[in-house]
Backbone as a ProteinNet text record, in pm:
[ID]
protein_1_A
[PRIMARY]
MNGYLHQFLFGIYPYICLAVLLLGSLVRFDREQYTWKSDTSQLLRHGALRIGSNLFHWGILIVVMGHFVGFLAPHWLVSPFLSASAHQLIAMIAGGTAGTVSIIGLSILILRRLGDVRIRRNSRMSDIGIVLMLWVQLALGLGTVVLSMRHLDGAMFEQLTDYVKGVVTFRPGIASLLIGVPLTYQVHIALGFTIFLVSPFTRMVHIWSGIASLGYLIRPYQLVRRR
[TERTIARY]
159.2	179.2	188.8	260.4	271.5	135.3	48.7	-84.6	-165	-155	-225.3	-168.5	-37.1	25.6	-16.9	-20.2	-63.3	-208.1	-292.4	-433.2	-449.5	-369.1	-378.7	-330.3	-212.8	-151.8	-236.5	-299	-367.8	-518.9	-569.5	-713.2	-774.5	-695.5	-745.6	-674.8	-542.2	-460.8	-503.4	-538.5	-582.5	-700	-795.1	-912	-878.5	-783.5	-736.5	-673.5	-589.4	-519.6	-617.7	-713.3	-809.3	-899.7	-936.9	-1019.7	-944.1	-816.1	-735.1	-713.4	-693.2	-676.8	-798.1	-916.4	-1038	-1068.8	-1076.6	-1113.9	-1004.2	-878	-768.4	-761.7	-787.6	-787.4	-901.6	-1019.2	-1133.7	-1108.1	-1050.7	-1021.4	-916.8	-814.1	-710	-764.5	-847.3	-905.5	-995.7	-1063.5	-1155.7	-1082	-973.2	-908.8	-774.3	-707.1	-572.8	-560.8	-650.4	-649.4	-524	-461	-339.5	-221	-232	-125.2	-154.4	-265.7	-307	-234.3	-111.5	-30.5	86.7	156.3	269.2	401.3	400	521.3	633.9	610.3	710.2	834.3	948.6	1075.7	1130	1040.9	1078.7	1167.9	1149.1	1227.5	1374.2	1402	1538.6	1621.8	1559.9	1634.6	1533.1	1507.2	1394.6	1433.3	1559.9	1599.6	1576.1	1638	1620.8	1477.6	1410.3	1271.2	1182	1203.9	1119.7	1135	1258.1	1281.9	1231.2	1275.1	1237.6	1089	1026	883.6	800.1	835.4	759.9	772.9	895.5	915.4	839.3	851.5	785.9	634.6	578.7	433.3	367.8	425.7	366.4	376.2	491.9	508.1	415.2	404.1	323.1	174.4	132.7	-7.5	-45.8	43.3	16.5	17.3	110.6	117.4	-10.8	-55.5	-175.1	-299.1	-315.2	-431.4	-427	-305.2	-291.4	-331.3	-296.5	-336.7	-489	-550.5	-695.9	-766.2	-724.3	-789.8	-756.3	-627.8	-585.5	-639.7	-646.4	-686.1	-834.6	-900.7	-1041.7	-1139.1	-1088.6	-1179.3	-1240.7	-1371.6	-1436.4	-1385.2	-1376.6	-1329.6	-1419.6	-1552.1	-1643	-1625	-1567.5	-1545.9	-1415.1	-1316.4	-1183.3	-1166.9	-1220.9	-1196.1	-1236.5	-1344.1	-1375.2	-1268.7	-1186.5	-1088.3	-944.3	-917.3	-780.9	-780.1	-684.9	-662.1	-586.8	-579.6	-509.3	-362	-299	-157.4	-135.5	-226.4	-212.9	-234.7	-331	-357.1	-234.6	-173.2	-53	61.2	77.4	187	171.7	49.2	25.3	57.3	15	43.5	193.9	266.1	411.3	480	441.1	506.4	472.3	342	300.2	348.4	329.6	371.7	521.9	593.7	740.1	797.1	741.3	789.4	758.8	632.9	593.5	665.3	682	752.3	898	962.2	1102	1114.5	1025.9	1026.7	1003.6	908.7	873.8	987.7	1054.2	1160.4	1283.9	1305.9	1415.1	1386.2	1263.4	1226.4	1232.9	1185.6	1187.9	1331.2	1418.7	1559.4	1621.3	1586.5	1634.5	1583.7	1456.7	1398.8	1461.7	1490.6	1553	1695	1771.7	1908	1907.7	1809.9	1797.6	1764.3	1671.8	1628.7	1736.6	1807.3	1908.5	2044.9	2068.6	2199.6	2215.3	2103.9	2109.7	2084.6	2178.3	2169.4	2046.1	2018.2	1904	1772	1759.1	1634.7	1621	1732.6	1727.1	1688	1738.1	1704.5	1559.5	1501.4	1361.3	1266.4	1317	1235	1201.2	1077.9	1039.5	1079.3	1085.9	1118.8	1013.4	888.5	782.6	802.4	858.5	885	986.7	1092.9	1197.7	1147.5	1075	1025.9	932.1	840.2	740.6	803.1	901	962.9	1047.7	1109.3	1185.9	1092.4	977	878.4	828.9	804.8	759.6	866.3	993.6	1102.1	1109.6	1102	1105.8	985.7	870.1	749.9	764.1	819.4	840.9	942.9	1048.4	1149.3	1088.8	1003.4	935.9	842.7	774.8	686.7	763.1	879.6	962.7	1013.8	1036.7	1077.4	969.5	843.4	734.4	724.3	763.6	763.9	865.5	982.5	1085.1	1036.1	972.4	920.1	811.5	731.8	622.5	672.6	796.6	852.5	869.9	871.5	890.6	761.8	648.3	519.7	427.7	430.1	354.6	218.2	174.3	44.5	-71.1	-39.7	-143.6	-210.6	-171.9	-238.2	-210.9	-86	-51.4	-119.8	-125.1	-190.2	-338	-403.2	-544.4	-562.9	-469.9	-477.8	-467	-378.7	-361.8	-482.5	-537.4	-656.9	-775.3	-786.7	-894.7	-878.1	-754.2	-731.1	-772.4	-727.4	-759	-909.8	-975.6	-1120.9	-1188.6	-1129.4	-1183.9	-1176.3	-1067.7	-1055.1	-1163.3	-1183.2	-1279.6	-1422.7	-1450.4	-1587.2	-1610.3	-1513.2	-1526.5	-1551.5	-1484.7	-1500.8	-1430.4	-1493.8	-1428.7	-1319.8	-1217.7	-1113	-1018.6	-1007.1	-924.6	-775.6	-733.8	-591.5	-540.4	-627.1	-585.6	-545.5	-591.3	-556.6	-408.8	-341.5	-200.2	-107.9	-163.8	-79.6	0.2	130.9	216.5	263.9	211.7	256.7	397.7	488.2	625.3	630.3	734	746.3	748.3	809.7	816.6	677.8	585.8	447.8	383.8	404.7	341.6	392.1	523.5	579.7	528.7	520.4	470.3	328.1	244.5	105.1	98.2	172	168.2	220.9	329.1	384.1	288.8	220.6	122.5	13.1	-39.2	-141.3	-82.4	44.7	109.1	121.2	148	152.8	15.9	-91.7	-226.6	-242.5	-188.7	-203.5	-140.1	-20.4	52	19.5	-48.4	-73.5	-144.1	-246.5	-314.3	-224.3	-110.3	-22.4	101.8	102.2	217	169	263.6	231.3	151.2	135.2	63	-84.7	-135.7	-277.7	-309.3	-207.4	-235.8	-284	-274.8	-329.3	-479.8	-548.1	-692.3	-724.7	-642.5	-665.1	-646.7	-551.7	-532.8	-654.1	-713.3	-834.7	-950.4	-960.9	-1071.2	-1059.6	-935.9	-917	-981.9	-1014.6	-1084.6	-1221.4	-1272.7	-1400.2	-1397	-1277.2	-1265.8	-1301.5	-1288.6	-1320.4	-1469.7	-1552.9	-1697.8	-1763.6	-1681.4	-1738.2	-1812.7	-1914.5	-1985.8	-1900	-1933.5	-1860.4	-1881.5	-1778.9	-1790.1	-1867.6	-1965.1	-2045.5	-1985.1	-1959.9	-1905.3	-2003.6	-2053	-2151.2	-2090.7	-2116.2	-2070	-2161.9	-2101.2	-2178.4	-2236.6
2686.2	2640.2	2487.8	2429	2283.9	2218.3	2282.7	2228.5	2230.5	2339.9	2349.1	2248.4	2231.5	2135.9	1994.3	1963.6	1830.1	1805.4	1905.2	1891.7	1870.5	1941.7	1926.2	1788.6	1747.1	1622.1	1499.8	1501.1	1381.3	1396.6	1517.7	1537.1	1574.7	1639.7	1686.5	1616.8	1608.7	1550.7	1409	1321.3	1187	1187.2	1278.4	1281.8	1339.6	1432.4	1482.5	1368.8	1290.8	1180.3	1074.5	1037.8	935.1	983.3	1112	1166.6	1166.4	1207.2	1207.2	1064.6	970.8	831	780.7	807.4	757.4	831.2	963.2	1041.3	1036.4	1045.7	1040.4	908.1	798.9	667.3	654.2	706.2	699.9	781.3	900	984.2	918.9	862.9	799.4	678.1	599.1	482.8	525.1	637.4	684	746.9	818.8	896.9	841.6	762.1	714.8	564.7	488.6	345.4	275.7	331.2	268.5	285.6	374.6	391.5	311.7	241.4	165.9	31.2	29.9	-91.3	-74.9	-185.9	-182.7	-157.7	-149.3	-120.7	-217.6	-345.1	-444.3	-433	-463.5	-465.3	-607.5	-703.1	-843.8	-885.2	-826.7	-864.9	-824.7	-726.7	-679	-764	-808.7	-888.9	-952.3	-1081.8	-1142.6	-1222.2	-1257.2	-1339.6	-1270.5	-1154.7	-1078.7	-1030.6	-1002.3	-956.9	-1064.7	-1188.5	-1297.4	-1316.9	-1316.4	-1336	-1216.5	-1097.4	-978	-951.2	-969.4	-940.8	-1035.1	-1163	-1259.2	-1229.6	-1202.5	-1171.3	-1044.5	-941.9	-814.8	-827.8	-885.2	-887.7	-978.3	-1094.6	-1180.4	-1115.7	-1053.7	-987.3	-869.1	-785.7	-664.1	-697.7	-806	-846.6	-882.6	-954.5	-990.8	-866.6	-775.2	-651.2	-570.2	-552.6	-472.3	-537.3	-667.6	-736	-733	-744.9	-736.8	-601.7	-495.7	-361.3	-346.2	-394.8	-381.9	-459.9	-584.4	-667.6	-618.6	-589.2	-552	-419	-320.8	-186.6	-158.3	-231.9	-201.4	-300.3	-411.2	-506.6	-442.6	-450.9	-388.6	-448.4	-365	-411.7	-523.9	-508.5	-608.8	-745.1	-746	-872	-938.2	-856.9	-909.4	-937.6	-848.9	-857.1	-989.3	-1058.9	-1187	-1293.8	-1277.3	-1380	-1338.1	-1208.3	-1159.9	-1038.2	-1036.1	-915.2	-815.4	-690.8	-588.7	-623.3	-676.4	-712.5	-830	-929.7	-1044.5	-1002.3	-913.9	-861.8	-788.8	-709.1	-636.1	-731.8	-835.4	-930.8	-1004.8	-1044.1	-1111.5	-1017.8	-890.8	-792.4	-771.6	-770	-751.2	-868.3	-988.9	-1107.8	-1121.6	-1115.5	-1132.3	-1015.8	-893.4	-776.4	-767.3	-799	-794.1	-895.3	-1016.4	-1120.1	-1084.5	-1049.1	-1013.9	-888.7	-791.1	-669	-694	-784.1	-818.1	-884.7	-979.5	-1046.3	-944.7	-853.8	-755.3	-658.2	-610.7	-511.5	-575.7	-705.7	-775.6	-782.9	-821.5	-828.2	-693.6	-588.5	-454.9	-404.4	-439.7	-401	-463.6	-589	-655.9	-583.1	-543.5	-473.8	-336.2	-265.7	-133.8	-145.3	-240.9	-260.9	-300.2	-380.1	-419.4	-299.2	-216.4	-102.2	5	30.2	135.2	84.8	-44.5	-99	-140.4	-163.7	-202.4	-77.8	-44.6	78.7	77.9	-35.9	-42	-20.2	-83.5	-69	72.2	130.5	266.1	366.1	347	438.9	422.8	306	283.6	306.9	364.7	392.3	540.8	569.7	708.1	747.3	875.9	923.6	877.6	868.8	823.5	677.4	596.3	455.6	444.8	521.5	518.8	580.3	691.9	760.6	675.4	603.6	527.8	408.1	341.7	226.8	271.6	388.4	440.7	478.6	536.5	569	442.3	339	212.4	151.9	163.5	108.3	181.3	313.4	392	357.6	340	307.2	171.2	74.1	-57.1	-48.7	30.1	46.8	111.8	211.8	275.6	177	94.9	-5.7	-103.4	-146.4	-235.1	-160.9	-29.9	50.4	56.7	60.8	63.2	-69.7	-178.8	-308.9	-306.8	-249.8	-239.3	-152.3	-39.5	48.3	-20.8	-103.7	-171.2	-267.9	-314.2	-405.5	-337.5	-204.1	-130.8	-117.1	-136.9	-126.6	-234.9	-348.9	-465.2	-477	-370.5	-375.1	-355	-313.1	-296.2	-161.1	-71.9	58.7	143.5	146.4	223.2	165.6	33.2	-32.6	3.8	4.5	42.4	188.3	272.4	414	432.1	356.5	365.7	308.4	198.9	142.4	238	306.6	405.2	517.7	555.8	662.8	617.8	498.9	450	434.5	379.1	365.5	501.9	598.2	732.9	796.4	769.9	822.4	762.1	632.7	562.7	605	630.3	665	815.7	895.8	1041.7	1097.6	1041.4	1087.7	1223	1322.4	1453.3	1447.5	1530.4	1541.7	1424.7	1347.3	1226.1	1257.2	1375.9	1409.7	1409.9	1439.7	1444	1306.7	1200.7	1065.6	1034.9	1111.2	1086.3	1181.2	1263.5	1351.2	1266.1	1284.4	1205.9	1075.1	1036.5	913.9	936.7	841.1	858.7	901.4	977.3	1035.9	929.4	814.7	708.7	666.4	651.4	616.7	726.9	850.8	962.2	974.1	960.1	967.5	850.6	733.2	614	636.1	694.9	722	827.2	938.1	1046.5	999.2	920.8	871.8	771.9	693.2	599.6	671.6	780.1	857.4	927.9	967.4	1030.3	932.1	805.8	703.2	689.3	696	698.4	818.1	933.2	1056.9	1047.3	989.8	987.1	864.4	766.3	641.4	658.6	745.5	757.1	807.9	866.3	925.1	839	717.6	628.5	490.5	397.8	260.1	188.8	252.5	190.5	167.9	229.6	211	66.6	-12	-150.9	-232.8	-173.8	-241.1	-261.5	-160.7	-173.2	-294.1	-318.4	-433	-563.1	-564.8	-684.1	-713.5	-606.8	-625.4	-671.4	-609.8	-645.4	-788.4	-840.5	-976.8	-1081.3	-1044.5	-1138.1	-1175.1	-1089.4	-1119.4	-1245.4	-1282.7	-1404.3	-1528.8	-1520.4	-1635.7	-1667.1	-1566.6	-1587.1	-1562.3	-1553.1	-1527.2	-1651	-1633.5	-1750.4	-1823.5	-1949.5	-2027.4	-1970.5	-1981.7	-1937.2	-2041.9	-1996.7	-2085.9	-2098.8	-2219.1	-2244.6	-2331.7	-2282	-2356.8	-2397.2	-2520.3	-2567.9	-2514.7	-2478.9	-2426	-2541.8
1509.4	1371.5	1365.5	1463.2	1464.2	1480.3	1560.5	1578.1	1450.1	1373.7	1245.5	1144.9	1143.8	1051.8	1085.7	1215.2	1258.3	1217.6	1237.9	1201.6	1051.7	971.7	826.9	782.5	832.3	786.6	820.1	936.9	981.8	992.9	967	969.9	836.4	749.9	619.7	503.4	512.2	405.2	366.3	461.8	421.7	325.4	345.2	258.3	120.8	117.3	-12.7	-92.1	-24.9	-91.5	-140.1	-57.6	-96.3	-209.3	-207.8	-314.9	-447.5	-444.4	-566.2	-615.8	-522.9	-561.4	-638.4	-586.5	-650.4	-780.2	-774.1	-891.9	-998.8	-955.2	-1051.4	-1124.4	-1053.3	-1116.8	-1216.4	-1180.2	-1271.9	-1398.3	-1382	-1498.7	-1587.2	-1526.1	-1607.6	-1681.2	-1613.4	-1680.2	-1795.3	-1780	-1882.5	-2001.3	-1976.5	-2081.5	-2128.1	-2043.5	-2077.5	-2056.4	-2117.8	-2092.2	-2143.4	-2246.9	-2299.4	-2204.3	-2106.3	-2007.1	-1880.4	-1877.9	-1758.6	-1759.3	-1712.6	-1716.6	-1620.7	-1596	-1503.9	-1575.5	-1709.7	-1787.4	-1753.6	-1772.7	-1737.8	-1826.4	-1768.3	-1841.8	-1847.8	-1850.9	-1845.3	-1960.8	-2079	-2196	-2182.8	-2097.8	-2085.7	-1989.9	-1881.7	-1784.5	-1691.6	-1711.8	-1642.8	-1519.6	-1503	-1389.3	-1256	-1238.2	-1113.7	-1098.4	-1209.9	-1204.1	-1144.9	-1187	-1138.7	-987.6	-939.4	-796.1	-716.6	-755.3	-681.6	-684	-799.8	-812.8	-727.5	-728.2	-647.3	-498.8	-453.5	-312.4	-273.3	-356.8	-324.8	-325	-429.6	-442.3	-337.5	-311.4	-208.9	-71.2	-45	82.9	99.6	-4	7.4	13.2	-52.2	-44	99.5	166.7	305.9	394.2	367.9	445.7	429.8	305.8	280.2	340.6	319.7	376.3	528.5	584.6	729.2	783.2	711	753.4	749.9	644.6	633.4	744	764.3	865.1	1005.7	1028.5	1162.3	1209.3	1118.6	1159.1	1141.7	1054	1026.3	1088	1140.8	1205.6	1329.9	1348.3	1465.6	1596.7	1698	1828.8	1882.4	1862.1	1916.2	1850.7	1729.3	1660.6	1703.2	1737	1769.2	1917.5	2002.5	2146.3	2212.3	2167.3	2232.4	2210.4	2107.2	2073.7	2103.1	2095.5	2112.9	2204.2	2296.1	2374.1	2287.4	2332.2	2254.9	2238.1	2342.8	2334.1	2240.2	2243.2	2153.1	2008.2	1987.7	1853.8	1800	1884.4	1844.4	1813.3	1896.3	1875.8	1743.6	1710.8	1582.1	1466.7	1479.5	1374.7	1359.3	1469	1463.6	1393.7	1429.2	1372.1	1223.6	1192.6	1052.9	967.6	1016.3	939.6	926.1	1032.6	1026.1	929	930.7	838.8	694.1	668.4	531.6	484.2	572.7	534.8	501	575.1	546	410.1	381.8	251.6	140.1	162.2	60.8	33.4	138.7	117.7	55.2	80.9	13.1	-136.4	-170.7	-311.9	-379.7	-310	-369.2	-384.7	-292.6	-305.2	-430	-456.4	-578.1	-701.9	-700.2	-814.6	-835.2	-725.5	-737.6	-790.8	-739.3	-788.2	-935.7	-973.5	-1113.9	-1201.5	-1156.5	-1237.5	-1248	-1139.6	-1140.6	-1186.7	-1170.5	-1204.2	-1349	-1417.4	-1558.5	-1644.4	-1730.4	-1809.2	-1898.8	-1962.4	-2053.8	-1980.5	-1863	-1787.4	-1734.1	-1688	-1634.9	-1742.6	-1864.7	-1973.5	-2018.1	-1994.3	-2031.2	-1914.8	-1807.3	-1689.7	-1682.6	-1649.1	-1624.2	-1482.6	-1458.4	-1325	-1224	-1269.5	-1179.7	-1140.2	-1231.8	-1200.3	-1086.9	-1098.7	-996.8	-867.5	-878.8	-760.4	-677.5	-742.9	-667.9	-598.6	-662	-596	-477.6	-487.9	-374.8	-259.8	-293.1	-189.6	-120.3	-197.6	-139.8	-49.3	-91.9	-10	123.6	120.4	243.6	331.4	269.8	345.6	415	344.9	405.6	518.4	497.9	602.4	726.7	706	818.8	889.5	810.5	869.2	957	910.3	992.4	1115.7	1100	1214.9	1321.9	1278.5	1376.5	1451.4	1384.8	1453.3	1566.7	1539.9	1643.5	1759.4	1726.4	1831	1912.9	1846.6	1916.3	2022.5	2008.3	2108.4	2244.6	2245.1	2370.5	2450	2383.4	2453.3	2399.7	2468.1	2423.1	2489.8	2555.7	2620.8	2523.7	2399.4	2297.9	2298.6	2391.4	2400.1	2276.6	2231.6	2112.1	1988.7	1982	1868.2	1862.9	1977.4	1982.6	1941.2	1979.3	1943.7	1792.7	1729.8	1584.9	1510.5	1560.4	1495.2	1506.5	1620.2	1635.2	1532.9	1506.7	1408.3	1268.4	1227.5	1093.1	1075.5	1175.6	1168	1165.4	1235	1233.2	1096.3	1023.2	886.8	798.1	808.8	723.1	754.7	881.6	921.7	931.6	886.9	886.4	1026.9	1124.9	1261.9	1278.5	1334.1	1352.5	1460.5	1441.4	1541.6	1550.9	1443.3	1449.1	1460	1414	1419.6	1562.8	1657.7	1798.6	1850.3	1783.7	1826.8	1806.7	1719.9	1692.2	1767.7	1854.4	1935.4	2034	2035	2123.9	2066.4	1949.5	1883.3	1828.7	1843	1792.8	1646	1612.8	1479.5	1370.7	1396.3	1294.7	1250.1	1344.8	1311	1227.1	1267.4	1197	1053.4	1034.4	899	815.5	877.6	807.4	758.6	841.9	804.1	694.1	711.3	612.6	477.3	477.4	351.1	285.7	367	311.3	235.1	292.6	221.9	99.2	105.8	-10.3	-125.2	-95.1	-199.8	-265.8	-184.9	-243	-336.3	-294.3	-370.4	-508.4	-518.6	-645.8	-729.7	-672.1	-743.6	-878	-889.9	-1020.5	-1131.8	-1098.6	-1198.9	-1223.8	-1168.7	-1182.7	-1226.1	-1233.1	-1269.3	-1160.7	-1045.3	-934.7	-966	-1071.7	-1103.6	-1138.1	-1173.2	-1210.1	-1090.4	-968.6	-851.2	-866.4	-923.6	-944.3	-1032.2	-1132.6	-1219.9	-1144.1	-1050.8	-969.3	-883.3	-827.6	-747.3	-835.6	-953.5	-1043.3	-1093.6	-1099.3	-1150.3	-1060.2	-935.6	-848.1	-905	-993.2	-1056.2	-1141.2	-1185.6	-1265.3	-1185.3	-1052.4	-969.1	-968.2	-994.2	-988.9	-1124.4	-1230	-1361.4	-1410.1	-1492	-1546.5	-1648.3	-1669.9	-1768.4	-1907.9	-1989.4	-2127.1	-2207.7	-2280.5	-2362.9	-2501.5	-2544.7	-2678.1	-2752.7	-2864.7	-2941.8	-3075.6	-3115.3	-3244.5	-3354.8	-3461.6	-3573.2	-3654.9
[MASK]
+++++++++++++++++++++++++++++++++++++++++++++++++++++++++++++++++++++++++++++++++++++++++++++++++++++++++++++++++++++++++++++++++++++++++++++++++++++++++++++++++++++++++++++++++++++++++++++++++++++++++++++++++++++++++++++++++++

């Protein structure tokens, strides 16, 4: 039974989550555009929001970009410049620092949301649930940094990158790559895909708008003609 559960969680479940993330986001954008927002509570209490939001968002942006670059960069592109151990050490330092900044900011936001009666009454259960999931995910991520200090040879890091690349490239049998990996890593991976799964039904959909806003950097100039 454990073998079947492992195969489902790390071989099938990731694709379910990614499919729901993509299709669910498209359906929500098509049918519920007025709900496509982050539901800011800035008018109720903006001091803690400004500090916490900046710390969280800057930290999480670095964490997310680090995951994409660190785990998806081809071996042939990285290996001439970095050994596996050096690559792991950079990921630990950058990810640990950014993750610490992010979880401090998110802690401020959670205390603000739960500690202020007005904000709590104007919060949906999904708002509270998603921030708690993110906090746990960041805590698990910092936990993996601590675990990585026990094996600095880069072998575990290479094993995890092979798994992530296997998911993206639809490689068969990828769940076997996580056999023997410490539980903290496995929970971190499973919870990460679960966050993808619930994102289309929460305020997390505003991430797509953040990505789309990069288009403003290459947009053509606005033409203004005098009448």
